[in-house]
């Protein structure tokens, strides 16, 4: 009868029984002629079982729910969300068990969703051609995908093994790359005799509060081969175009000179021969530019006095100085940096900028020297900025009036980049506010 009463109803029923039953028992006992003490004792004896039964009836659903919740919590701790509680007892507890059932259903759906995502991620990681190795702080391997197992362990499982021990027998170049903390491109001869080019990248992060390191090895041989073929095709097209542009006029002028000589008309021969010489000089300069790019020697760094360096550069290219040079001497190969800056200044003049707006700015901060060439030309589009530093990409061909290097050969900016990187530096291009371009060469000044 009291099964579906609320907890409040059960409490009121117990209190009502405690208030009504004792007086009735005492009254009944007194009518039997017994004195008050005996009547009170009888009332107490009658009330104790009644109160015990009411308390048990009141607390029973709470005890059942407590045991059920304890079992559910233990199941959740073990990752089992399938346990459901049977709705029973007072209305409040029935509502609580239904909420518990909804929570279990939500957790099961979330767990299933996470399991599917984990399966998808594991499938992607295991089947990617990039070799992936995740190590913990102890250098124990936590994850190694199929590509890593084939490259580093002959296909065997590497999980749980010591990473330095695994790579100890690898070729020296591959082992050095995996031990380094930076990104690098390298070529290694594999045990089967094949040469492979890899790109190694590594990152550190915290996983579940513990430091981990992720290493990625990507085979680049095929991509580099395609890029090499594409570059050679571009070189051949540029060379063919330039050679034809020079050889065709030379051939025509030579024929004209021979015809003039045959007729005895020697007055125009010097002009014809001078034109042939100009075209030959242009072709020589063109080929010398390519040879300089291909045979760039290692830089010979030395302390460079700014006054002499800037005065000599000013005699070769026209520019203004933006600010004063650093108080400390520079540390670089003066001949190579001079060549790079001459290319950039020449580009600035060819951009259509007002010559008075072409400036050179020098700053020294944080152990790095920053050399900027500034102009007020039309600048570059985003597409050209992304390609301008590539060899053989001439911005003069793609955007008339904009930057160009080496007379349209696409080597001016590329040579500047090669010189900067040979100094362990970098080069960056960007459009200026108000129009124009900024080309910045940054060089480390560590001696």
Short mmCIF file of C-alpha atoms in Angstrom, two decimals:
data_model
loop_
_atom_site.label_atom_id
_atom_site.label_comp_id
_atom_site.label_asym_id
_atom_site.label_seq_id
_atom_site.Cartn_x
_atom_site.Cartn_y
_atom_site.Cartn_z
CA UNK A 1 0.00 0.00 0.00
CA UNK A 2 2.87 2.39 0.80
CA UNK A 3 4.98 1.26 -2.18
CA UNK A 4 4.31 4.26 -4.42
CA UNK A 5 3.97 6.89 -1.68
CA UNK A 6 6.36 9.80 -1.87
CA UNK A 7 9.06 10.20 0.75
CA UNK A 8 7.10 13.07 2.29
CA UNK A 9 3.95 10.91 2.47
CA UNK A 10 5.86 8.12 4.16
CA UNK A 11 7.29 10.53 6.73
CA UNK A 12 3.85 11.99 7.48
CA UNK A 13 2.38 8.49 7.85
CA UNK A 14 5.09 7.53 10.35
CA UNK A 15 4.60 10.73 12.35
CA UNK A 16 0.82 10.27 12.35
CA UNK A 17 1.12 6.73 13.61
CA UNK A 18 3.51 7.85 16.33
CA UNK A 19 1.06 10.53 17.42
CA UNK A 20 -2.22 8.56 17.28
CA UNK A 21 -1.42 4.96 18.26
CA UNK A 22 0.04 5.48 21.78
CA UNK A 23 -2.99 7.40 23.15
CA UNK A 24 -5.37 4.76 21.74
CA UNK A 25 -3.36 1.94 23.29
CA UNK A 26 -3.23 3.71 26.68
CA UNK A 27 -6.97 4.40 26.58
CA UNK A 28 -7.76 0.77 25.77
CA UNK A 29 -5.54 -0.52 28.56
CA UNK A 30 -7.11 1.81 31.13
CA UNK A 31 -10.57 0.58 30.21
CA UNK A 32 -9.39 -2.88 31.16
CA UNK A 33 -8.82 -1.54 34.69
CA UNK A 34 -5.05 -1.46 34.65
CA UNK A 35 -3.15 1.45 36.16
CA UNK A 36 -1.35 4.17 34.15
CA UNK A 37 2.15 2.67 34.43
CA UNK A 38 1.08 -0.62 32.95
CA UNK A 39 -0.87 1.23 30.22
CA UNK A 40 2.23 3.21 29.26
CA UNK A 41 4.40 0.11 29.15
CA UNK A 42 1.88 -1.67 26.90
CA UNK A 43 1.78 1.39 24.60
CA UNK A 44 5.56 1.39 24.28
CA UNK A 45 5.62 -2.34 23.53
CA UNK A 46 3.01 -1.88 20.81
CA UNK A 47 4.69 1.21 19.27
CA UNK A 48 8.23 -0.19 19.00
CA UNK A 49 7.40 -2.84 16.35
CA UNK A 50 5.12 -0.41 14.53
CA UNK A 51 7.78 2.30 14.38
CA UNK A 52 10.43 -0.26 13.31
CA UNK A 53 8.16 -1.49 10.49
CA UNK A 54 7.41 2.08 9.32
CA UNK A 55 11.10 3.01 9.42
CA UNK A 56 12.01 -0.09 7.43
CA UNK A 57 9.28 0.65 4.88
CA UNK A 58 10.50 4.24 4.64
CA UNK A 59 14.21 3.49 4.31
CA UNK A 60 14.01 0.32 2.17
CA UNK A 61 13.83 2.10 -1.24
CA UNK A 62 16.63 4.46 -0.22
CA UNK A 63 18.84 1.52 0.73
CA UNK A 64 18.02 -0.32 -2.51
CA UNK A 65 18.80 2.79 -4.57
CA UNK A 66 22.05 3.37 -2.67
CA UNK A 67 23.24 -0.18 -3.41
CA UNK A 68 22.17 0.12 -7.04
CA UNK A 69 23.97 3.47 -7.44
CA UNK A 70 27.09 2.00 -5.86
CA UNK A 71 27.08 -0.82 -8.40
CA UNK A 72 26.45 1.65 -11.26
CA UNK A 73 29.35 3.88 -10.19
CA UNK A 74 31.69 0.88 -10.06
CA UNK A 75 30.52 -0.15 -13.55
CA UNK A 76 31.11 3.39 -14.88
CA UNK A 77 34.59 3.33 -13.38
CA UNK A 78 35.30 0.16 -15.36
CA UNK A 79 33.93 1.74 -18.54
CA UNK A 80 30.66 -0.22 -18.56
CA UNK A 81 27.68 2.07 -19.14
CA UNK A 82 25.14 -0.68 -19.80
CA UNK A 83 23.77 -0.95 -16.23
CA UNK A 84 20.25 0.47 -15.82
CA UNK A 85 18.31 0.92 -12.57
CA UNK A 86 14.73 -0.36 -12.30
CA UNK A 87 12.26 2.48 -11.59
CA UNK A 88 10.80 1.53 -8.18
CA UNK A 89 9.80 3.09 -4.89
CA UNK A 90 8.75 6.68 -4.13
CA UNK A 91 8.09 9.11 -6.93
CA UNK A 92 11.28 11.09 -6.22
CA UNK A 93 13.43 7.98 -6.53
CA UNK A 94 11.64 6.88 -9.71
CA UNK A 95 12.51 10.26 -11.26
CA UNK A 96 16.11 9.87 -10.14
CA UNK A 97 16.42 6.39 -11.68
CA UNK A 98 15.00 7.68 -14.98
CA UNK A 99 17.58 10.49 -15.03
CA UNK A 100 20.23 7.87 -14.33
CA UNK A 101 18.98 5.82 -17.27
CA UNK A 102 19.16 8.91 -19.53
CA UNK A 103 22.72 9.58 -18.32
CA UNK A 104 23.75 5.98 -19.05
CA UNK A 105 22.27 6.21 -22.55
CA UNK A 106 24.10 9.50 -23.25
CA UNK A 107 27.38 8.04 -22.00
CA UNK A 108 26.94 4.91 -24.13
CA UNK A 109 26.26 7.00 -27.25
CA UNK A 110 29.23 9.25 -26.50
CA UNK A 111 31.48 6.25 -25.92
CA UNK A 112 30.35 4.69 -29.18
CA UNK A 113 30.98 7.96 -31.01
CA UNK A 114 34.45 8.25 -29.49
CA UNK A 115 35.19 4.62 -30.34
CA UNK A 116 34.25 5.23 -33.97
CA UNK A 117 36.40 8.35 -34.13
CA UNK A 118 39.29 6.51 -32.49
CA UNK A 119 38.92 3.69 -35.01
CA UNK A 120 38.91 6.19 -37.88
CA UNK A 121 41.95 8.00 -36.50
CA UNK A 122 43.82 4.75 -35.94
CA UNK A 123 43.00 3.62 -39.48
CA UNK A 124 44.29 6.90 -40.90
CA UNK A 125 47.44 6.85 -38.76
CA UNK A 126 48.24 3.23 -39.51
CA UNK A 127 47.69 3.51 -43.27
CA UNK A 128 49.30 6.89 -43.94
CA UNK A 129 52.53 6.66 -45.98
CA UNK A 130 54.20 9.03 -43.50
CA UNK A 131 56.18 7.12 -40.86
CA UNK A 132 54.91 8.22 -37.43
CA UNK A 133 56.55 7.51 -34.07
CA UNK A 134 55.26 8.82 -30.74
CA UNK A 135 57.55 8.48 -27.74
CA UNK A 136 57.00 9.24 -24.05
CA UNK A 137 59.37 11.08 -21.74
CA UNK A 138 61.19 7.80 -21.02
CA UNK A 139 61.85 7.41 -24.79
CA UNK A 140 59.58 4.39 -24.85
CA UNK A 141 57.62 4.10 -28.09
CA UNK A 142 53.91 4.64 -27.47
CA UNK A 143 52.70 4.54 -31.10
CA UNK A 144 54.42 3.45 -34.31
CA UNK A 145 52.33 3.10 -37.46
CA UNK A 146 52.82 0.58 -40.25
CA UNK A 147 55.15 2.84 -42.26
CA UNK A 148 57.35 3.37 -39.20
CA UNK A 149 57.40 -0.35 -38.44
CA UNK A 150 58.50 -1.16 -42.00
CA UNK A 151 61.14 1.58 -42.09
CA UNK A 152 62.58 1.19 -38.59
CA UNK A 153 61.73 -2.34 -37.46
CA UNK A 154 61.39 -4.61 -40.52
CA UNK A 155 57.64 -4.74 -39.97
CA UNK A 156 57.69 -5.89 -36.34
CA UNK A 157 55.76 -4.09 -33.61
CA UNK A 158 57.71 -1.29 -31.94
CA UNK A 159 55.25 -0.34 -29.20
CA UNK A 160 56.90 -0.38 -25.77
CA UNK A 161 60.46 -0.63 -27.11
CA UNK A 162 63.24 1.80 -26.26
CA UNK A 163 63.53 4.31 -29.12
CA UNK A 164 67.35 4.80 -29.00
CA UNK A 165 67.77 1.02 -29.08
CA UNK A 166 65.45 0.71 -32.10
CA UNK A 167 67.36 3.29 -34.17
CA UNK A 168 70.85 2.18 -33.06
CA UNK A 169 71.29 -0.14 -36.08
CA UNK A 170 69.85 2.26 -38.69
CA UNK A 171 72.02 4.03 -41.30
CA UNK A 172 73.94 6.94 -39.77
CA UNK A 173 72.15 9.70 -41.72
CA UNK A 174 68.72 8.38 -40.76
CA UNK A 175 69.77 7.89 -37.14
CA UNK A 176 71.13 11.44 -36.88
CA UNK A 177 67.92 12.88 -38.31
CA UNK A 178 65.77 10.97 -35.82
CA UNK A 179 67.97 12.10 -32.93
CA UNK A 180 67.79 15.77 -33.93
CA UNK A 181 65.23 18.23 -32.61
CA UNK A 182 64.73 20.18 -35.83
CA UNK A 183 63.15 19.71 -39.24
CA UNK A 184 65.46 18.63 -42.03
CA UNK A 185 65.63 17.11 -45.50
CA UNK A 186 68.15 14.31 -46.02
CA UNK A 187 69.02 11.41 -48.30
CA UNK A 188 69.81 7.94 -47.00
CA UNK A 189 70.81 4.64 -48.60
CA UNK A 190 68.47 1.93 -47.37
CA UNK A 191 69.55 -1.68 -46.72
CA UNK A 192 68.20 -2.73 -50.13
CA UNK A 193 70.61 -0.29 -51.80
CA UNK A 194 67.96 2.23 -52.85
CA UNK A 195 68.51 5.92 -52.16
CA UNK A 196 65.56 7.70 -50.57
CA UNK A 197 65.08 11.33 -49.66
CA UNK A 198 63.11 11.98 -46.48
CA UNK A 199 61.76 15.00 -44.69
CA UNK A 200 61.99 14.70 -40.90
CA UNK A 201 59.90 16.84 -38.59
CA UNK A 202 59.45 16.58 -34.85
CA UNK A 203 57.25 18.29 -32.28
CA UNK A 204 57.03 18.10 -28.47
CA UNK A 205 53.75 18.34 -26.55
CA UNK A 206 52.08 17.14 -23.38
CA UNK A 207 49.68 14.20 -23.48
CA UNK A 208 47.71 13.37 -20.31
CA UNK A 209 50.03 15.66 -18.43
CA UNK A 210 53.20 13.86 -19.58
CA UNK A 211 55.76 15.14 -22.14
CA UNK A 212 55.73 13.30 -25.47
CA UNK A 213 57.56 13.74 -28.77
CA UNK A 214 56.09 13.06 -32.20
CA UNK A 215 58.45 12.26 -35.09
CA UNK A 216 57.32 12.19 -38.73
CA UNK A 217 59.30 10.84 -41.68
CA UNK A 218 57.94 11.54 -45.14
CA UNK A 219 59.41 10.08 -48.31
CA UNK A 220 60.16 12.95 -50.67
CA UNK A 221 62.01 11.17 -53.49
CA UNK A 222 59.06 11.06 -55.87
CA UNK A 223 57.98 14.63 -55.13
CA UNK A 224 61.52 15.94 -55.52
CA UNK A 225 61.96 14.02 -58.76
CA UNK A 226 58.80 15.57 -60.16
CA UNK A 227 59.92 19.01 -58.99
CA UNK A 228 63.38 18.44 -60.49
CA UNK A 229 61.91 17.45 -63.85
CA UNK A 230 59.58 20.44 -63.80
CA UNK A 231 62.53 22.72 -62.96
CA UNK A 232 64.64 21.33 -65.77
CA UNK A 233 61.79 21.82 -68.20
CA UNK A 234 61.45 25.42 -67.04
CA UNK A 235 65.22 25.94 -67.40
CA UNK A 236 65.18 24.50 -70.91
CA UNK A 237 62.28 26.75 -71.90
CA UNK A 238 64.05 29.84 -70.52
CA UNK A 239 67.36 28.94 -72.15
CA UNK A 240 65.72 28.12 -75.48
CA UNK A 241 63.77 31.39 -75.42
CA UNK A 242 66.81 33.50 -74.58
CA UNK A 243 69.13 31.71 -76.99
CA UNK A 244 66.64 32.07 -79.83
CA UNK A 245 66.14 35.75 -79.01
CA UNK A 246 69.89 36.29 -79.29
CA UNK A 247 70.95 33.83 -81.99
CA UNK A 248 68.23 34.77 -84.47
CA UNK A 249 69.29 38.46 -84.62
CA UNK A 250 72.97 37.48 -84.69
CA UNK A 251 72.34 35.15 -87.62
CA UNK A 252 70.38 37.84 -89.43
CA UNK A 253 73.01 40.50 -88.76
CA UNK A 254 75.81 38.18 -89.87
CA UNK A 255 73.96 37.52 -93.13
CA UNK A 256 73.44 41.26 -93.61
CA UNK A 257 77.14 41.94 -92.91
CA UNK A 258 78.22 39.31 -95.42
CA UNK A 259 75.87 40.79 -98.04
CA UNK A 260 77.24 44.31 -97.40
CA UNK A 261 80.82 43.02 -97.70
CA UNK A 262 79.98 41.25 -100.96
CA UNK A 263 78.58 44.48 -102.38
CA UNK A 264 81.55 46.49 -101.14
CA UNK A 265 79.32 48.62 -98.90
CA UNK A 266 81.56 48.78 -95.85
CA UNK A 267 80.11 51.94 -94.31
CA UNK A 268 77.40 50.05 -92.39
CA UNK A 269 79.62 47.10 -91.41
CA UNK A 270 80.80 48.67 -88.09
CA UNK A 271 77.17 49.20 -87.05
CA UNK A 272 76.27 45.61 -87.94
CA UNK A 273 79.31 44.23 -86.11
CA UNK A 274 78.53 46.44 -83.07
CA UNK A 275 74.98 45.04 -82.97
CA UNK A 276 76.34 41.49 -83.15
CA UNK A 277 78.72 42.32 -80.29
CA UNK A 278 75.86 43.73 -78.16
CA UNK A 279 73.73 40.64 -78.65
CA UNK A 280 76.72 38.36 -77.90
CA UNK A 281 77.49 40.38 -74.73
CA UNK A 282 73.86 40.10 -73.63
CA UNK A 283 73.95 36.34 -74.18
CA UNK A 284 77.24 36.09 -72.29
CA UNK A 285 75.77 38.01 -69.36
CA UNK A 286 72.69 35.82 -69.39
CA UNK A 287 74.71 32.60 -69.23
CA UNK A 288 77.06 34.07 -66.60
CA UNK A 289 74.06 34.77 -64.40
CA UNK A 290 73.00 31.15 -64.51
CA UNK A 291 76.57 30.00 -63.86
CA UNK A 292 76.85 32.30 -60.81
CA UNK A 293 73.62 30.91 -59.40
CA UNK A 294 74.69 27.29 -59.95
CA UNK A 295 78.23 27.75 -58.57
CA UNK A 296 77.63 29.98 -55.54
CA UNK A 297 80.60 29.35 -53.20
CA UNK A 298 80.32 29.08 -49.43
CA UNK A 299 80.30 32.56 -47.85
CA UNK A 300 83.48 33.88 -46.27
CA UNK A 301 82.22 35.88 -43.32
CA UNK A 302 84.26 38.80 -42.05
CA UNK A 303 83.77 42.01 -40.08
CA UNK A 304 82.38 44.61 -42.52
CA UNK A 305 82.75 48.35 -41.98
CA UNK A 306 79.48 49.99 -42.92
CA UNK A 307 80.92 53.22 -44.31
CA UNK A 308 83.11 51.55 -46.91
CA UNK A 309 80.52 48.90 -47.75
CA UNK A 310 77.69 51.41 -48.31
CA UNK A 311 79.92 53.81 -50.27
CA UNK A 312 81.02 51.03 -52.61
CA UNK A 313 77.41 49.82 -52.99
CA UNK A 314 76.30 53.38 -53.76
CA UNK A 315 78.68 53.59 -56.71
CA UNK A 316 77.08 50.48 -58.22
CA UNK A 317 73.40 51.22 -57.59
CA UNK A 318 71.42 54.35 -56.83
CA UNK A 319 69.50 54.38 -53.51
CA UNK A 320 68.83 56.49 -50.44
CA UNK A 321 69.72 55.54 -46.87
CA UNK A 322 66.80 55.19 -44.48
CA UNK A 323 68.30 55.86 -41.06
CA UNK A 324 71.82 55.36 -39.79
CA UNK A 325 73.70 52.06 -40.06
CA UNK A 326 74.29 50.00 -36.88
CA UNK A 327 77.12 51.07 -34.62
CA UNK A 328 78.68 47.59 -34.75
CA UNK A 329 80.35 46.16 -37.90
CA UNK A 330 78.44 43.62 -39.92
CA UNK A 331 79.43 39.93 -40.05
CA UNK A 332 78.91 38.43 -43.52
CA UNK A 333 80.55 37.86 -46.91
CA UNK A 334 80.64 41.41 -48.33
CA UNK A 335 80.96 40.33 -51.97
CA UNK A 336 77.93 38.01 -51.84
CA UNK A 337 75.71 40.38 -49.86
CA UNK A 338 76.70 43.18 -52.21
CA UNK A 339 75.65 41.04 -55.16
CA UNK A 340 72.32 40.22 -53.51
CA UNK A 341 71.62 43.89 -52.69
CA UNK A 342 72.55 44.99 -56.21
CA UNK A 343 69.98 42.57 -57.59
CA UNK A 344 67.34 43.91 -55.21
CA UNK A 345 68.18 47.56 -55.97
CA UNK A 346 68.11 46.82 -59.70
CA UNK A 347 64.71 45.19 -59.27
CA UNK A 348 63.48 48.25 -57.37
CA UNK A 349 64.49 50.54 -60.24
CA UNK A 350 62.83 48.22 -62.79
CA UNK A 351 59.59 48.24 -60.79
CA UNK A 352 58.75 51.73 -62.01
CA UNK A 353 59.33 53.30 -58.61
CA UNK A 354 60.50 56.90 -58.33
CA UNK A 355 64.30 56.61 -57.85
CA UNK A 356 64.07 59.00 -54.89
CA UNK A 357 61.71 56.52 -53.17
CA UNK A 358 64.19 53.61 -53.33
CA UNK A 359 65.84 53.21 -49.94
CA UNK A 360 68.12 50.88 -47.98
CA UNK A 361 67.43 50.38 -44.25
CA UNK A 362 69.76 48.62 -41.79
CA UNK A 363 68.74 47.50 -38.28
CA UNK A 364 70.48 45.30 -35.70
CA UNK A 365 68.40 43.68 -32.97
CA UNK A 366 68.46 40.39 -31.05
CA UNK A 367 71.74 39.29 -32.63
CA UNK A 368 70.28 39.55 -36.16
CA UNK A 369 71.03 42.05 -38.92
CA UNK A 370 68.05 43.10 -41.03
CA UNK A 371 68.73 44.69 -44.44
CA UNK A 372 65.66 46.08 -46.20
CA UNK A 373 65.33 47.38 -49.76
CA UNK A 374 62.24 49.58 -50.08
CA UNK A 375 60.52 51.00 -53.16
CA UNK A 376 57.24 52.63 -54.16
CA UNK A 377 56.45 50.55 -57.23
CA UNK A 378 53.19 48.66 -57.82
CA UNK A 379 54.15 45.87 -55.40
CA UNK A 380 53.16 42.25 -56.02
CA UNK A 381 49.96 40.25 -55.97
CA UNK A 382 49.60 37.41 -53.47
CA UNK A 383 50.12 34.84 -56.24
CA UNK A 384 53.39 36.45 -57.35
CA UNK A 385 54.61 36.86 -53.75
CA UNK A 386 54.21 33.12 -53.28
CA UNK A 387 56.34 32.34 -56.36
CA UNK A 388 58.80 35.23 -56.59
CA UNK A 389 61.65 33.53 -54.71
CA UNK A 390 61.57 30.38 -56.86
CA UNK A 391 64.41 29.99 -59.37
CA UNK A 392 63.52 30.79 -62.99
CA UNK A 393 60.26 32.49 -61.99
CA UNK A 394 60.43 35.95 -63.53
CA UNK A 395 57.93 38.47 -62.25
CA UNK A 396 58.80 40.66 -65.21
CA UNK A 397 57.17 38.14 -67.54
CA UNK A 398 54.09 37.66 -65.36
CA UNK A 399 53.45 41.28 -64.31
CA UNK A 400 54.86 43.95 -66.60
CA UNK A 401 56.37 46.77 -64.62
CA UNK A 402 56.81 44.76 -61.43
CA UNK A 403 59.86 43.11 -59.92
CA UNK A 404 62.25 41.18 -62.08
CA UNK A 405 65.64 39.69 -61.66
CA UNK A 406 68.51 39.22 -64.09
CA UNK A 407 66.70 40.72 -67.04
CA UNK A 408 63.70 38.43 -66.75
CA UNK A 409 65.58 35.20 -66.12
CA UNK A 410 63.97 34.73 -62.70
CA UNK A 411 67.33 34.53 -60.90
CA UNK A 412 67.64 37.90 -59.15
CA UNK A 413 65.45 37.17 -56.13
CA UNK A 414 66.37 33.47 -56.18
CA UNK A 415 70.09 34.35 -56.03
CA UNK A 416 69.43 36.73 -53.13
CA UNK A 417 67.57 33.96 -51.34
CA UNK A 418 70.42 31.49 -52.00
CA UNK A 419 72.96 33.97 -50.58
CA UNK A 420 70.83 34.69 -47.50
CA UNK A 421 70.30 31.00 -46.74
CA UNK A 422 74.01 30.28 -47.28
CA UNK A 423 74.57 32.77 -44.42
CA UNK A 424 72.03 30.80 -42.30
CA UNK A 425 69.63 33.68 -42.81
CA UNK A 426 66.38 34.24 -44.63
CA UNK A 427 64.67 36.59 -47.06
CA UNK A 428 61.11 37.85 -46.98
CA UNK A 429 58.95 39.88 -49.36
CA UNK A 430 55.93 42.00 -48.51
CA UNK A 431 53.89 44.86 -49.87
CA UNK A 432 54.22 48.22 -48.10
CA UNK A 433 51.39 50.37 -46.88
CA UNK A 434 50.86 53.14 -49.39
CA UNK A 435 52.27 51.03 -52.24
CA UNK A 436 55.58 49.49 -53.04
CA UNK A 437 57.53 46.45 -51.96
CA UNK A 438 59.77 45.60 -49.00
CA UNK A 439 62.45 42.94 -49.46
CA UNK A 440 64.17 42.06 -46.17
CA UNK A 441 67.31 39.95 -45.73
CA UNK A 442 67.90 38.80 -42.15
CA UNK A 443 71.36 37.50 -41.22
CA UNK A 444 72.57 36.10 -37.87
CA UNK A 445 75.54 38.03 -36.46
CA UNK A 446 77.05 35.24 -34.34
CA UNK A 447 80.82 35.19 -34.78
#
